[in-house]
Amino acid sequence: MNILKLLDKLSDDKFFTTETSRSVSISKISKFGKKAAIASAPLGLGVIFSSPAKANVVNPNERKNVMKSTLTDALQLALVLEYLENEYYSLGLSAAGLIPSSDRTVFMQISKHESAHVNFLKSVLTSMGVTPGAKPTFDFTANGNFSPFSDYNQFLILAQAFEDTGVRAYKGQAGNVMSNKTVLQAALQIHSVEARHASQVRRMRANKGWIELADGGNMPSATNPVYTGEDNTEQAGYNTASTFGAPAGSAAYDEILSGSDAQAIASLFIV
């Protein structure tokens, strides 16, 4: 059972629609493994689908509250990741002599994007009547394992790790924000920009713009969690490796990160 594939299925906008009955949805889930679905689904979906016998007595207001909570959690997670990236690039640009003049324009632009993302997420949460989470205190040395603001190579390594994490994390939360189509559209727009950042930084490190298998490309072992699951070559029952080989087959489809995995990666750099 591929949990990442299941979560990707749950994030498909066509999977849950107003026209699809709950019994049909459960039937679809069961084909992927009902127990695994309930265990790995976002909080709101886990509550809604954990007990078929109680399905008909779920209070509509409770359902709305669960959906709002799930949406809020997804936005708060995205905000933490954007806080992290925004502060990282701000500190990098402020570090004298760190970023070569030929690359400064790139990171100045990326920094502006991340700042815009932070402001957007805070605005959305506020409009929902939710207080945006405060910016954490970050330790970009990861407890002394990195020196990104005195070593440009390490700065690039973490930039790639953060951007690759962001791309996978946004994709992983698609199912949690689909209750609000406006937010979903904006999240997808941010996701594609994060993917452009990731590709740009990867090429600045002389890496391919895409990820093959679970190899981030010249990355230290400390960043391995960022690429966990990327070696998957099974997509909706189609074995991509059988036609293209495992490297190209895995590279043709990016995998998602669950919320808990994204939080675990971010927590490595939070005091």
Short mmCIF file of C-alpha atoms in Angstrom, two decimals:
data_model
loop_
_atom_site.label_atom_id
_atom_site.label_comp_id
_atom_site.label_asym_id
_atom_site.label_seq_id
_atom_site.Cartn_x
_atom_site.Cartn_y
_atom_site.Cartn_z
CA MET A 1 0.00 0.00 0.00
CA ASN A 2 1.53 3.34 -1.09
CA ILE A 3 0.38 5.95 1.44
CA LEU A 4 1.67 8.80 -0.70
CA LYS A 5 -0.38 7.57 -3.63
CA LEU A 6 -3.43 7.35 -1.42
CA LEU A 7 -2.99 10.92 -0.21
CA ASP A 8 -2.54 12.06 -3.80
CA LYS A 9 -5.84 10.33 -4.62
CA LEU A 10 -7.56 12.08 -1.73
CA SER A 11 -6.26 15.42 -3.00
CA ASP A 12 -7.86 14.87 -6.43
CA ASP A 13 -10.62 17.46 -6.81
CA LYS A 14 -12.73 14.90 -8.66
CA PHE A 15 -12.58 12.39 -5.84
CA PHE A 16 -15.02 14.18 -3.54
CA THR A 17 -17.77 16.18 -5.21
CA THR A 18 -21.23 17.28 -4.23
CA GLU A 19 -22.59 14.79 -6.73
CA THR A 20 -20.70 11.86 -5.23
CA SER A 21 -22.47 10.12 -2.38
CA ARG A 22 -20.60 9.28 0.77
CA SER A 23 -21.11 5.55 0.23
CA VAL A 24 -19.53 5.79 -3.23
CA SER A 25 -16.59 7.72 -1.77
CA ILE A 26 -16.04 5.08 0.89
CA SER A 27 -16.17 2.41 -1.77
CA LYS A 28 -13.41 4.22 -3.63
CA ILE A 29 -11.33 4.52 -0.48
CA SER A 30 -11.72 0.84 0.28
CA LYS A 31 -10.08 -0.03 -3.02
CA PHE A 32 -6.93 1.67 -1.76
CA GLY A 33 -7.17 0.09 1.69
CA LYS A 34 -9.68 1.56 4.11
CA LYS A 35 -7.61 1.16 7.27
CA ALA A 36 -4.61 2.84 5.70
CA ALA A 37 -6.82 5.60 4.33
CA ILE A 38 -8.26 6.45 7.74
CA ALA A 39 -4.86 6.34 9.39
CA SER A 40 -3.17 8.59 6.83
CA ALA A 41 -5.98 10.91 5.75
CA PRO A 42 -6.01 14.52 6.94
CA LEU A 43 -7.69 15.04 10.32
CA GLY A 44 -10.99 16.19 8.92
CA LEU A 45 -11.33 13.36 6.43
CA GLY A 46 -10.28 10.81 9.04
CA VAL A 47 -13.09 11.94 11.33
CA ILE A 48 -15.71 12.03 8.60
CA PHE A 49 -14.91 8.62 7.15
CA SER A 50 -13.82 6.66 10.23
CA SER A 51 -17.24 5.16 11.00
CA PRO A 52 -19.70 4.36 8.18
CA ALA A 53 -22.40 3.45 10.72
CA LYS A 54 -22.43 7.02 12.03
CA ALA A 55 -22.32 8.70 8.65
CA ASN A 56 -25.98 9.65 8.53
CA VAL A 57 -25.98 11.36 11.92
CA VAL A 58 -23.06 13.71 11.40
CA ASN A 59 -24.20 17.20 12.29
CA PRO A 60 -23.78 19.53 9.26
CA ASN A 61 -22.30 22.20 11.52
CA GLU A 62 -19.78 19.71 12.90
CA ARG A 63 -18.82 18.77 9.37
CA LYS A 64 -18.29 22.42 8.50
CA ASN A 65 -16.19 22.90 11.61
CA VAL A 66 -14.03 19.90 10.70
CA MET A 67 -13.55 21.21 7.17
CA LYS A 68 -12.63 24.66 8.49
CA SER A 69 -10.20 23.15 10.97
CA THR A 70 -8.58 21.07 8.24
CA LEU A 71 -8.32 24.10 5.98
CA THR A 72 -6.90 26.20 8.80
CA ASP A 73 -4.28 23.57 9.71
CA ALA A 74 -3.17 23.38 6.07
CA LEU A 75 -2.81 27.15 5.83
CA GLN A 76 -0.93 27.37 9.13
CA LEU A 77 1.49 24.67 7.93
CA ALA A 78 2.03 26.54 4.66
CA LEU A 79 2.65 29.73 6.64
CA VAL A 80 5.37 28.07 8.72
CA LEU A 81 7.13 26.87 5.57
CA GLU A 82 6.84 30.32 3.98
CA TYR A 83 8.13 31.97 7.17
CA LEU A 84 11.11 29.64 7.00
CA GLU A 85 11.92 30.37 3.36
CA ASN A 86 11.29 34.10 3.71
CA GLU A 87 13.63 34.50 6.68
CA TYR A 88 16.25 32.23 5.13
CA TYR A 89 16.59 34.31 1.98
CA SER A 90 16.41 37.57 3.92
CA LEU A 91 19.31 36.50 6.13
CA GLY A 92 21.24 35.17 3.14
CA LEU A 93 20.91 38.43 1.26
CA SER A 94 22.00 40.33 4.38
CA ALA A 95 25.14 38.21 4.86
CA ALA A 96 28.02 40.25 3.48
CA GLY A 97 29.89 38.55 0.65
CA LEU A 98 27.83 35.35 0.78
CA ILE A 99 25.88 35.43 -2.48
CA PRO A 100 27.88 36.20 -5.64
CA SER A 101 26.70 39.28 -7.50
CA SER A 102 25.73 37.09 -10.47
CA ASP A 103 23.23 35.21 -8.30
CA ARG A 104 21.92 38.01 -6.09
CA THR A 105 19.22 39.05 -8.56
CA VAL A 106 17.78 35.53 -8.48
CA PHE A 107 17.59 35.36 -4.70
CA MET A 108 16.30 38.91 -4.40
CA GLN A 109 13.38 37.93 -6.62
CA ILE A 110 12.76 34.64 -4.80
CA SER A 111 12.83 36.53 -1.51
CA LYS A 112 10.13 38.90 -2.76
CA HIS A 113 7.98 35.92 -3.77
CA GLU A 114 8.28 34.32 -0.35
CA SER A 115 7.41 37.58 1.38
CA ALA A 116 4.31 37.88 -0.80
CA HIS A 117 3.31 34.32 0.08
CA VAL A 118 3.63 35.05 3.81
CA ASN A 119 1.47 38.14 3.52
CA PHE A 120 -1.14 36.28 1.47
CA LEU A 121 -1.45 33.37 3.91
CA LYS A 122 -1.70 35.69 6.89
CA SER A 123 -4.38 37.69 5.11
CA VAL A 124 -6.43 34.57 4.29
CA LEU A 125 -6.26 33.27 7.85
CA THR A 126 -7.24 36.66 9.24
CA SER A 127 -10.19 36.88 6.84
CA MET A 128 -11.36 33.51 8.20
CA GLY A 129 -11.31 34.88 11.73
CA VAL A 130 -8.20 32.85 12.58
CA THR A 131 -5.06 34.34 14.12
CA PRO A 132 -2.04 33.53 11.92
CA GLY A 133 0.64 31.58 13.72
CA ALA A 134 3.58 33.61 14.95
CA LYS A 135 6.86 33.26 13.10
CA PRO A 136 8.97 30.60 14.82
CA THR A 137 12.55 31.15 15.91
CA PHE A 138 14.67 29.46 13.29
CA ASP A 139 18.08 27.85 13.57
CA PHE A 140 19.34 27.40 10.04
CA THR A 141 22.44 25.63 11.27
CA ALA A 142 20.17 22.74 12.32
CA ASN A 143 21.87 22.53 15.69
CA GLY A 144 25.33 23.08 14.25
CA ASN A 145 25.10 20.80 11.21
CA PHE A 146 25.17 23.59 8.61
CA SER A 147 26.84 26.96 8.11
CA PRO A 148 24.67 28.42 5.35
CA PHE A 149 25.50 32.09 5.92
CA SER A 150 29.25 31.69 5.71
CA ASP A 151 29.43 28.96 3.05
CA TYR A 152 27.62 29.65 -0.22
CA ASN A 153 27.59 25.98 -1.22
CA GLN A 154 25.73 25.13 1.98
CA PHE A 155 23.40 28.07 1.43
CA LEU A 156 22.46 26.58 -1.93
CA ILE A 157 22.05 23.09 -0.45
CA LEU A 158 19.50 24.29 2.11
CA ALA A 159 17.78 26.53 -0.44
CA GLN A 160 17.23 23.46 -2.62
CA ALA A 161 16.03 21.40 0.34
CA PHE A 162 13.56 24.10 1.42
CA GLU A 163 12.19 24.64 -2.08
CA ASP A 164 11.84 20.93 -2.84
CA THR A 165 10.07 20.51 0.51
CA GLY A 166 7.72 23.39 -0.23
CA VAL A 167 6.73 21.97 -3.60
CA ARG A 168 5.86 18.58 -2.14
CA ALA A 169 4.15 20.04 0.92
CA TYR A 170 1.80 22.30 -1.07
CA LYS A 171 0.81 19.35 -3.21
CA GLY A 172 0.21 17.26 -0.13
CA GLN A 173 -2.24 19.80 1.29
CA ALA A 174 -4.37 20.14 -1.84
CA GLY A 175 -7.03 17.84 -0.43
CA ASN A 176 -7.17 19.88 2.76
CA VAL A 177 -7.91 23.21 1.09
CA MET A 178 -10.29 21.99 -1.59
CA SER A 179 -13.31 23.04 0.48
CA ASN A 180 -12.41 26.62 -0.43
CA LYS A 181 -11.96 26.88 -4.19
CA THR A 182 -10.47 30.37 -4.01
CA VAL A 183 -7.79 29.24 -1.57
CA LEU A 184 -7.20 26.06 -3.56
CA GLN A 185 -6.57 28.06 -6.73
CA ALA A 186 -4.19 30.43 -4.92
CA ALA A 187 -2.36 27.50 -3.32
CA LEU A 188 -1.87 25.90 -6.73
CA GLN A 189 -0.56 29.20 -8.06
CA ILE A 190 1.96 29.37 -5.22
CA HIS A 191 2.85 25.70 -5.75
CA SER A 192 3.89 26.29 -9.35
CA VAL A 193 6.06 29.26 -8.35
CA GLU A 194 7.74 27.18 -5.65
CA ALA A 195 8.44 24.56 -8.32
CA ARG A 196 10.12 27.22 -10.45
CA HIS A 197 12.23 28.25 -7.46
CA ALA A 198 13.23 24.63 -6.86
CA SER A 199 14.19 24.07 -10.48
CA GLN A 200 16.21 27.31 -10.60
CA VAL A 201 18.15 26.54 -7.42
CA ARG A 202 18.77 22.95 -8.51
CA ARG A 203 20.28 24.19 -11.77
CA MET A 204 22.42 26.71 -9.88
CA ARG A 205 23.86 23.66 -8.11
CA ALA A 206 24.45 21.94 -11.48
CA ASN A 207 21.58 19.52 -10.78
CA LYS A 208 18.78 18.47 -13.06
CA GLY A 209 15.64 20.54 -12.71
CA TRP A 210 13.67 17.44 -11.69
CA ILE A 211 14.09 14.69 -9.09
CA GLU A 212 15.02 11.17 -10.12
CA LEU A 213 14.30 8.39 -7.64
CA ALA A 214 14.95 9.54 -4.05
CA ASP A 215 18.23 11.21 -5.00
CA GLY A 216 18.08 14.96 -4.44
CA GLY A 217 21.30 15.39 -6.39
CA ASN A 218 24.58 16.03 -4.55
CA MET A 219 22.76 16.48 -1.25
CA PRO A 220 24.09 15.54 2.22
CA SER A 221 22.43 12.73 4.13
CA ALA A 222 20.88 15.24 6.54
CA THR A 223 18.46 16.24 3.76
CA ASN A 224 17.32 12.69 2.97
CA PRO A 225 13.83 13.15 4.53
CA VAL A 226 13.10 15.76 1.86
CA TYR A 227 13.20 13.07 -0.83
CA THR A 228 11.59 10.15 0.95
CA GLY A 229 9.11 8.43 -1.36
CA GLU A 230 10.35 10.10 -4.53
CA ASP A 231 11.49 6.72 -5.86
CA ASN A 232 7.86 5.68 -6.39
CA THR A 233 7.22 4.40 -9.92
CA GLU A 234 3.60 3.30 -9.45
CA GLN A 235 0.99 5.87 -10.45
CA ALA A 236 -2.72 4.99 -10.30
CA GLY A 237 -1.91 1.37 -11.15
CA TYR A 238 0.48 2.30 -13.96
CA ASN A 239 4.09 1.19 -13.55
CA THR A 240 6.11 4.01 -15.08
CA ALA A 241 9.36 2.08 -14.71
CA SER A 242 8.18 -0.65 -17.07
CA THR A 243 8.17 1.78 -19.98
CA PHE A 244 10.80 4.37 -19.18
CA GLY A 245 12.96 2.76 -16.52
CA ALA A 246 12.92 3.67 -12.82
CA PRO A 247 14.86 7.00 -12.97
CA ALA A 248 12.79 8.55 -15.76
CA GLY A 249 9.61 6.89 -14.53
CA SER A 250 9.94 8.36 -11.04
CA ALA A 251 11.00 11.76 -12.38
CA ALA A 252 7.87 12.02 -14.51
CA TYR A 253 5.73 12.30 -11.36
CA ASP A 254 6.51 14.30 -8.24
CA GLU A 255 5.38 12.76 -4.96
CA ILE A 256 3.68 14.62 -2.13
CA LEU A 257 4.69 15.16 1.48
CA SER A 258 2.14 14.58 4.21
CA GLY A 259 1.59 17.37 6.70
CA SER A 260 3.38 15.47 9.45
CA ASP A 261 6.41 14.81 7.24
CA ALA A 262 6.59 18.46 6.20
CA GLN A 263 6.36 19.53 9.84
CA ALA A 264 9.13 17.09 10.77
CA ILE A 265 11.45 18.57 8.15
CA ALA A 266 10.66 22.15 9.15
CA SER A 267 11.14 21.32 12.85
CA LEU A 268 14.79 20.49 12.17
CA PHE A 269 15.32 24.22 11.71
CA ILE A 270 13.02 25.54 14.45
CA VAL A 271 14.31 26.28 17.92
#
